[in-house]
Coordinates of C-alpha atoms in Angstrom, one line a residue:
M1 CA 89.2 128.0 67.8
I2 CA 92.3 128.0 70.0
E3 CA 93.0 130.7 72.6
R4 CA 96.2 130.9 74.6
D5 CA 96.6 132.8 77.9
R6 CA 99.9 132.5 79.6
H7 CA 98.5 133.5 83.0
R8 CA 101.4 134.8 85.0
N9 CA 99.9 134.4 88.5
I10 CA 101.1 131.3 90.3
P11 CA 100.3 130.2 93.8
L12 CA 103.3 129.6 96.1
A13 CA 105.6 129.6 93.0
Q14 CA 103.9 126.5 91.7
K15 CA 103.4 126.5 87.9
R16 CA 100.0 125.4 86.7
A17 CA 99.1 124.8 83.0
A18 CA 95.7 123.7 81.7
L19 CA 94.2 122.6 78.3
V20 CA 90.5 123.2 78.3
I21 CA 88.4 122.0 75.4
G22 CA 84.6 122.4 74.9
N23 CA 83.0 121.0 71.8
A24 CA 79.3 121.5 71.1
N25 CA 78.7 122.5 67.5
Y26 CA 79.3 119.0 66.0
T27 CA 79.0 119.1 62.2
G28 CA 80.8 115.9 61.2
P29 CA 78.9 112.9 59.6
N30 CA 76.6 111.1 62.0
T31 CA 77.2 113.4 64.9
T32 CA 74.8 115.5 66.9
K33 CA 75.1 118.9 68.5
L34 CA 75.2 119.4 72.3
R35 CA 73.9 122.2 74.4
N36 CA 76.4 122.8 77.1
P37 CA 80.1 121.8 76.5
V38 CA 81.3 125.3 75.4
R39 CA 79.7 126.9 78.4
D40 CA 81.1 124.1 80.6
A41 CA 84.6 124.7 79.3
S42 CA 84.4 128.5 79.6
A43 CA 83.2 128.2 83.2
I44 CA 85.9 125.8 84.2
A45 CA 88.5 128.0 82.4
R46 CA 87.5 131.0 84.5
R47 CA 87.9 129.0 87.7
L48 CA 91.2 127.6 86.7
K49 CA 92.5 131.0 85.9
K50 CA 91.4 132.2 89.3
Y51 CA 93.5 129.5 90.8
G52 CA 96.6 130.3 88.9
F53 CA 96.5 128.1 85.8
G54 CA 97.8 129.3 82.5
L55 CA 95.3 128.4 79.8
T56 CA 95.2 126.9 76.4
Q57 CA 91.6 126.9 75.3
V58 CA 89.6 125.4 72.4
A59 CA 86.0 126.2 71.8
D60 CA 84.2 124.2 69.1
G61 CA 87.5 122.9 67.7
V62 CA 88.1 120.8 64.7
F63 CA 90.5 117.9 64.8
A64 CA 93.4 120.1 63.7
D65 CA 92.6 122.6 66.4
M66 CA 92.7 119.9 69.1
R67 CA 96.0 118.5 67.9
A68 CA 97.6 122.0 67.8
A69 CA 96.3 122.9 71.2
L70 CA 97.7 119.7 72.7
A71 CA 101.1 120.5 71.3
Q72 CA 100.9 124.1 72.7
F73 CA 99.8 122.8 76.1
Q74 CA 102.7 120.3 76.1
E75 CA 105.2 123.2 75.7
A76 CA 103.5 125.1 78.6
I77 CA 103.9 122.3 81.1
E78 CA 106.6 123.2 83.7
P79 CA 108.8 120.8 85.6
G80 CA 107.5 120.2 89.1
G81 CA 104.2 121.9 88.3
V82 CA 100.6 120.9 87.7
A83 CA 99.2 119.9 84.3
L84 CA 95.4 119.7 83.8
V85 CA 93.3 118.7 80.8
F86 CA 89.5 119.3 80.8
F87 CA 87.3 118.1 77.9
A88 CA 83.6 118.5 77.5
G89 CA 81.9 117.0 74.4
H90 CA 81.3 113.7 72.7
G91 CA 83.5 110.8 73.7
I92 CA 83.4 107.1 72.9
Q93 CA 85.4 103.9 73.2
I94 CA 86.3 101.8 70.3
D95 CA 87.9 98.4 71.0
G96 CA 88.7 99.5 74.5
E97 CA 90.4 102.7 73.5
N98 CA 88.9 106.1 74.3
F99 CA 88.5 109.0 71.7
L100 CA 87.5 112.6 72.2
F101 CA 85.5 113.9 69.3
A102 CA 86.4 117.1 67.4
C103 CA 83.5 119.1 65.9
D104 CA 84.5 117.7 62.5
T105 CA 85.0 114.1 63.6
D106 CA 83.6 111.7 61.0
A107 CA 81.4 109.3 62.9
S108 CA 80.2 107.4 59.9
G109 CA 82.3 104.4 60.9
E110 CA 84.8 103.2 63.5
N111 CA 87.9 103.7 61.5
Q112 CA 86.8 107.1 60.3
A113 CA 86.1 108.2 63.9
K114 CA 89.5 106.9 65.2
Y115 CA 91.5 108.9 62.7
S116 CA 89.5 112.1 63.0
S117 CA 89.3 112.4 66.9
L118 CA 91.8 112.8 69.7
S119 CA 92.9 109.6 71.4
L120 CA 92.8 109.8 75.2
D121 CA 95.9 107.6 75.2
Q122 CA 97.8 110.4 73.4
V123 CA 96.7 112.9 76.0
I124 CA 97.8 110.6 78.8
D125 CA 101.1 110.0 77.1
V126 CA 101.8 113.8 76.9
L127 CA 101.2 114.1 80.6
D128 CA 103.1 111.0 81.5
R129 CA 106.2 112.2 79.5
S130 CA 106.0 115.7 81.2
K131 CA 107.9 116.5 84.3
A132 CA 104.9 117.8 86.1
D133 CA 104.4 116.6 89.6
T134 CA 100.6 116.5 89.4
K135 CA 98.6 115.5 86.3
I136 CA 94.9 115.9 86.2
I137 CA 92.4 114.8 83.4
I138 CA 88.7 115.7 83.8
L139 CA 86.3 114.3 81.2
D140 CA 82.8 115.5 81.0
A141 CA 82.4 113.3 77.9
C142 CA 80.5 110.2 76.9
R143 CA 77.3 112.2 76.5
E144 CA 74.2 110.7 75.0
N145 CA 75.7 108.5 72.3
P146 CA 74.2 108.8 68.8
F147 CA 76.7 106.4 67.2
E148 CA 76.0 102.9 68.5
T149 CA 73.0 102.1 66.3
A150 CA 74.7 103.4 63.2
W151 CA 77.8 101.2 63.4
H152 CA 77.5 97.5 62.7
R153 CA 80.6 96.1 64.4
S154 CA 80.6 95.4 68.1
G155 CA 83.9 97.2 68.8
A156 CA 82.1 100.5 69.6
T157 CA 80.7 100.7 73.1
R158 CA 78.6 103.1 75.1
G159 CA 80.5 105.5 77.2
L160 CA 84.2 105.6 77.8
A161 CA 86.4 102.7 78.9
S162 CA 88.4 102.3 82.1
V163 CA 92.0 103.5 81.8
F164 CA 95.2 103.2 83.7
A165 CA 96.5 106.4 85.4
P166 CA 100.3 106.7 85.4
R167 CA 102.0 107.7 88.6
G168 CA 101.2 111.2 89.7
T169 CA 97.9 111.3 87.7
I170 CA 94.2 111.4 88.5
I171 CA 91.7 110.8 85.7
A172 CA 88.1 111.8 86.5
F173 CA 85.1 110.7 84.4
A174 CA 81.6 112.1 84.4
T175 CA 80.2 108.6 84.7
S176 CA 81.3 105.1 85.3
P177 CA 83.1 103.1 82.6
G178 CA 80.7 101.9 79.8
Q179 CA 77.9 104.3 80.9
V180 CA 76.6 107.5 79.3
A181 CA 76.6 110.9 81.0
L182 CA 73.8 113.5 80.8
D183 CA 74.2 116.8 79.0
G184 CA 72.0 118.6 81.5
R185 CA 69.0 120.9 81.1
S186 CA 70.4 124.1 82.6
G187 CA 73.4 126.2 81.6
N188 CA 75.9 123.4 82.4
G189 CA 76.2 119.7 82.1
V190 CA 75.3 117.8 85.2
Y191 CA 78.9 116.8 86.0
T192 CA 80.5 120.2 85.3
G193 CA 77.7 121.9 87.2
A194 CA 78.6 119.8 90.3
L195 CA 82.3 120.4 89.8
L196 CA 81.7 124.2 89.7
Q197 CA 79.6 123.9 92.8
H198 CA 82.5 122.4 94.8
I199 CA 85.8 123.5 93.2
D200 CA 85.9 126.7 95.4
T201 CA 85.8 124.7 98.7
P202 CA 88.9 125.9 100.6
D203 CA 91.5 123.3 101.5
C204 CA 89.6 120.4 99.9
P205 CA 91.9 117.6 98.6
I206 CA 91.1 116.7 95.0
E207 CA 90.0 113.2 95.9
T208 CA 87.5 114.6 98.4
L209 CA 86.4 117.1 95.9
F210 CA 85.5 114.4 93.4
K211 CA 83.6 112.5 96.1
R212 CA 81.5 115.5 96.7
V213 CA 80.9 115.9 93.0
R214 CA 79.9 112.2 92.8
N215 CA 77.3 112.7 95.6
A216 CA 75.9 115.8 93.9
V217 CA 75.6 114.2 90.5
A218 CA 74.0 111.1 92.0
A219 CA 71.5 113.2 93.8
E220 CA 70.6 115.3 90.7
T221 CA 70.2 112.3 88.5
A222 CA 68.4 110.0 91.0
G223 CA 71.4 107.7 90.9
K224 CA 71.3 107.3 87.1
Q225 CA 74.8 108.8 86.7
I226 CA 77.7 107.8 89.0
T227 CA 81.0 109.6 88.5
W228 CA 84.3 107.7 88.6
E229 CA 88.0 108.4 89.1
H230 CA 91.2 106.5 88.7
T231 CA 94.1 108.0 90.7
S232 CA 97.7 107.3 91.4
L233 CA 98.5 110.7 92.8
A234 CA 101.6 110.7 95.0
G235 CA 100.9 114.0 96.9
D236 CA 98.1 116.3 97.9
F237 CA 96.5 118.8 95.5
Y238 CA 94.1 121.6 96.2
F239 CA 92.5 123.9 93.7
N240 CA 91.7 126.5 96.5
N241 CA 94.5 126.2 99.0
S242 CA 94.0 128.9 101.7
A243 CA 97.7 128.8 102.6
G244 CA 98.5 130.3 99.2
S245 CA 95.4 132.1 98.2
F246 CA 96.6 135.5 99.4
V247 CA 99.6 135.5 97.1
T248 CA 98.0 134.4 93.8
T249 CA 98.2 137.9 92.4
Y250 CA 102.0 138.2 92.6
Q251 CA 104.6 137.2 90.0
A252 CA 107.0 134.3 90.3
S253 CA 109.9 136.7 90.9
S254 CA 108.1 138.2 93.8
L255 CA 107.3 134.9 95.4
A256 CA 110.7 133.5 94.8
D257 CA 112.4 136.9 95.3
S258 CA 115.9 135.5 94.7
L259 CA 114.8 136.0 91.1
F260 CA 113.8 139.6 91.6
V261 CA 116.0 142.0 89.6
L262 CA 116.5 145.5 91.0
D263 CA 116.3 148.5 88.8
D264 CA 117.8 151.6 90.5
G265 CA 115.8 153.8 88.2
K266 CA 112.7 153.0 90.3
K267 CA 112.3 154.6 93.7
S268 CA 110.8 151.4 95.2
H269 CA 113.8 149.4 94.1
Q270 CA 116.1 151.9 95.7
I271 CA 114.4 151.4 99.0
I272 CA 114.5 147.6 98.5
R273 CA 118.2 147.8 97.8
G274 CA 118.8 149.8 101.0
L275 CA 116.8 147.3 103.0
K276 CA 118.9 144.4 101.6
S277 CA 122.2 146.1 102.6
L278 CA 122.2 144.5 106.1
D279 CA 123.5 147.8 107.3
W280 CA 121.3 149.6 109.8
Y281 CA 122.7 153.0 108.8
T282 CA 121.5 152.3 105.2
Q283 CA 118.3 150.5 106.0
N284 CA 116.8 153.1 108.4
P285 CA 117.0 156.1 106.0
A286 CA 115.9 154.0 103.1
L287 CA 112.7 153.0 104.8
D288 CA 112.0 156.5 105.9
R289 CA 111.5 157.4 102.2
L290 CA 108.4 155.1 102.0
K291 CA 105.6 157.6 102.4
S292 CA 102.0 157.1 101.4
G293 CA 102.2 159.3 98.3
L294 CA 105.1 157.2 96.9
A295 CA 103.5 153.9 98.0
N296 CA 100.3 154.7 96.1
T297 CA 102.3 154.9 92.9
I298 CA 104.2 151.6 93.4
N299 CA 102.8 148.4 91.7
D300 CA 101.6 145.6 94.0
D301 CA 104.5 143.2 93.1
N302 CA 107.1 145.8 94.2
L303 CA 105.2 146.6 97.4
F304 CA 105.0 142.8 98.1
V305 CA 108.8 142.6 97.8
L306 CA 109.1 145.7 99.9
G307 CA 107.0 144.1 102.6
R308 CA 109.2 141.0 102.5
N309 CA 112.4 143.2 103.0
I310 CA 110.8 145.3 105.7
Y311 CA 110.2 142.1 107.7
Q312 CA 113.7 140.9 106.9
A313 CA 115.3 144.2 108.1
A314 CA 113.2 144.2 111.3
N315 CA 114.2 140.6 111.9
G316 CA 117.8 141.8 111.6
G317 CA 117.3 144.6 114.1
A318 CA 116.8 147.7 111.8
R319 CA 114.9 150.0 114.1
A320 CA 113.0 151.8 111.3
A321 CA 111.7 148.5 110.1
E322 CA 110.8 147.4 113.6
A323 CA 108.9 150.6 114.1
F324 CA 107.1 150.2 110.7
I325 CA 105.7 146.9 111.8
R326 CA 104.9 148.0 115.4
D327 CA 103.1 151.1 114.1
F328 CA 101.8 149.6 110.9
V329 CA 98.4 151.3 111.0
D330 CA 100.0 154.7 111.5
K331 CA 102.8 154.1 109.0
T332 CA 100.4 153.1 106.2
R333 CA 97.9 155.9 106.9
G334 CA 97.0 157.5 103.6
M335 CA 97.9 154.5 101.5
K336 CA 95.2 152.9 99.3
P337 CA 93.8 149.6 100.8
D338 CA 95.2 147.5 98.0
K339 CA 98.7 149.0 98.6
V340 CA 98.5 148.3 102.3
R341 CA 97.4 144.7 101.5
A342 CA 100.4 144.2 99.2
L343 CA 102.8 145.3 101.9
L344 CA 101.2 143.1 104.5
D345 CA 101.1 140.1 102.2
G346 CA 104.8 140.5 101.6
M347 CA 105.5 140.6 105.4
L348 CA 103.4 137.6 106.1
F349 CA 104.8 135.6 103.2
E350 CA 108.4 136.3 104.4
I351 CA 107.6 134.7 107.7
F352 CA 106.7 131.3 106.1
F353 CA 108.5 131.2 102.8
N354 CA 112.1 131.5 101.7
S355 CA 113.7 133.4 98.8
K356 CA 112.9 130.4 96.5
G357 CA 109.2 130.6 97.4
E358 CA 109.5 127.4 99.3
L359 CA 108.0 126.7 102.7
R360 CA 110.5 127.3 105.5
E361 CA 111.4 124.4 107.8
T362 CA 111.2 126.9 110.6
I363 CA 109.2 130.1 110.5
K364 CA 111.1 133.3 110.5
V365 CA 110.7 134.7 114.0
N366 CA 114.2 134.1 115.4
R367 CA 115.0 137.6 116.7
P368 CA 114.5 138.3 120.4
G369 CA 111.5 140.5 120.8
F370 CA 109.6 138.9 117.9
T371 CA 106.5 136.7 118.5
G372 CA 104.4 135.6 115.6
G373 CA 105.7 138.4 113.5
H374 CA 104.8 141.2 116.0
L375 CA 107.2 143.1 118.2
V376 CA 106.5 142.7 121.9

């Protein structure tokens, strides 16, 4: 079964897409059911959504489901963004090539298995052809292998094979090449459980994250399972980046507010237009209209953009905006806490990020009388 969630929230205007597959209810010839992969995939999907990933999900998918989901995921990958694939279920290598089993994969023979399961090479090719800056593959596969004694040729081997990671890619395996991972006795597989334990760590580079996962898995399995990664990442990646965590609830057009379209039928947009005028005689009365009663009816994205423009106007010398920042507690009295937070988020964001949602080369505190975003 495929589920699609185009999650609109993106951190620091970075676009993140994920394909998450969990297969446990294996019904194909010569396959065995697993306990945890669907739960593993669901738990990982929840964390990824929390960190701004749009999701394409497959739970107990047949081969046709997996192929269709991969095609949908390919369409969702954005240039310059992040593309991630997570798979939990049976996986095996045949003649050095890795295959991810669908629930209806025919494991009665090597050829049957090859043509009824998803090739990892195909997944890697989709990512490599994309224009994503960061590509991540996480495989909690190669679980206890029921196939090796049933096949007579020597081409089928325990576990998954080592693979080459194209530039900008990290591939993480639940266990070392040629070894078999454990399904786990609790609600999650050993590997996914360790990943869930550490993925929320703030400002943890992905390479460091997987080292922590490796140590946790080794400790839980008394060294029987050693995780493994191959990486050719060119830049840093963090799931939980504290520099961007406070803006993960806002739309792309709010983070990159050059894309924000004003609608004069909305009172909040009328105020924003006034603040954008660069004319003190227009800016000051416009901001005077922002009272708590009105603010409590404005959605968070519009308040975020309002906060950005209040800071811009104050930076340009509009006295009403300067007073709003100086007397922020009094000016926001009567506003709901989430509305106050949205305004403040916008002000803070404007200090560090430009109208394209990009980090400024120099923070925006260039007006005399401003220090760290506060009037002195």
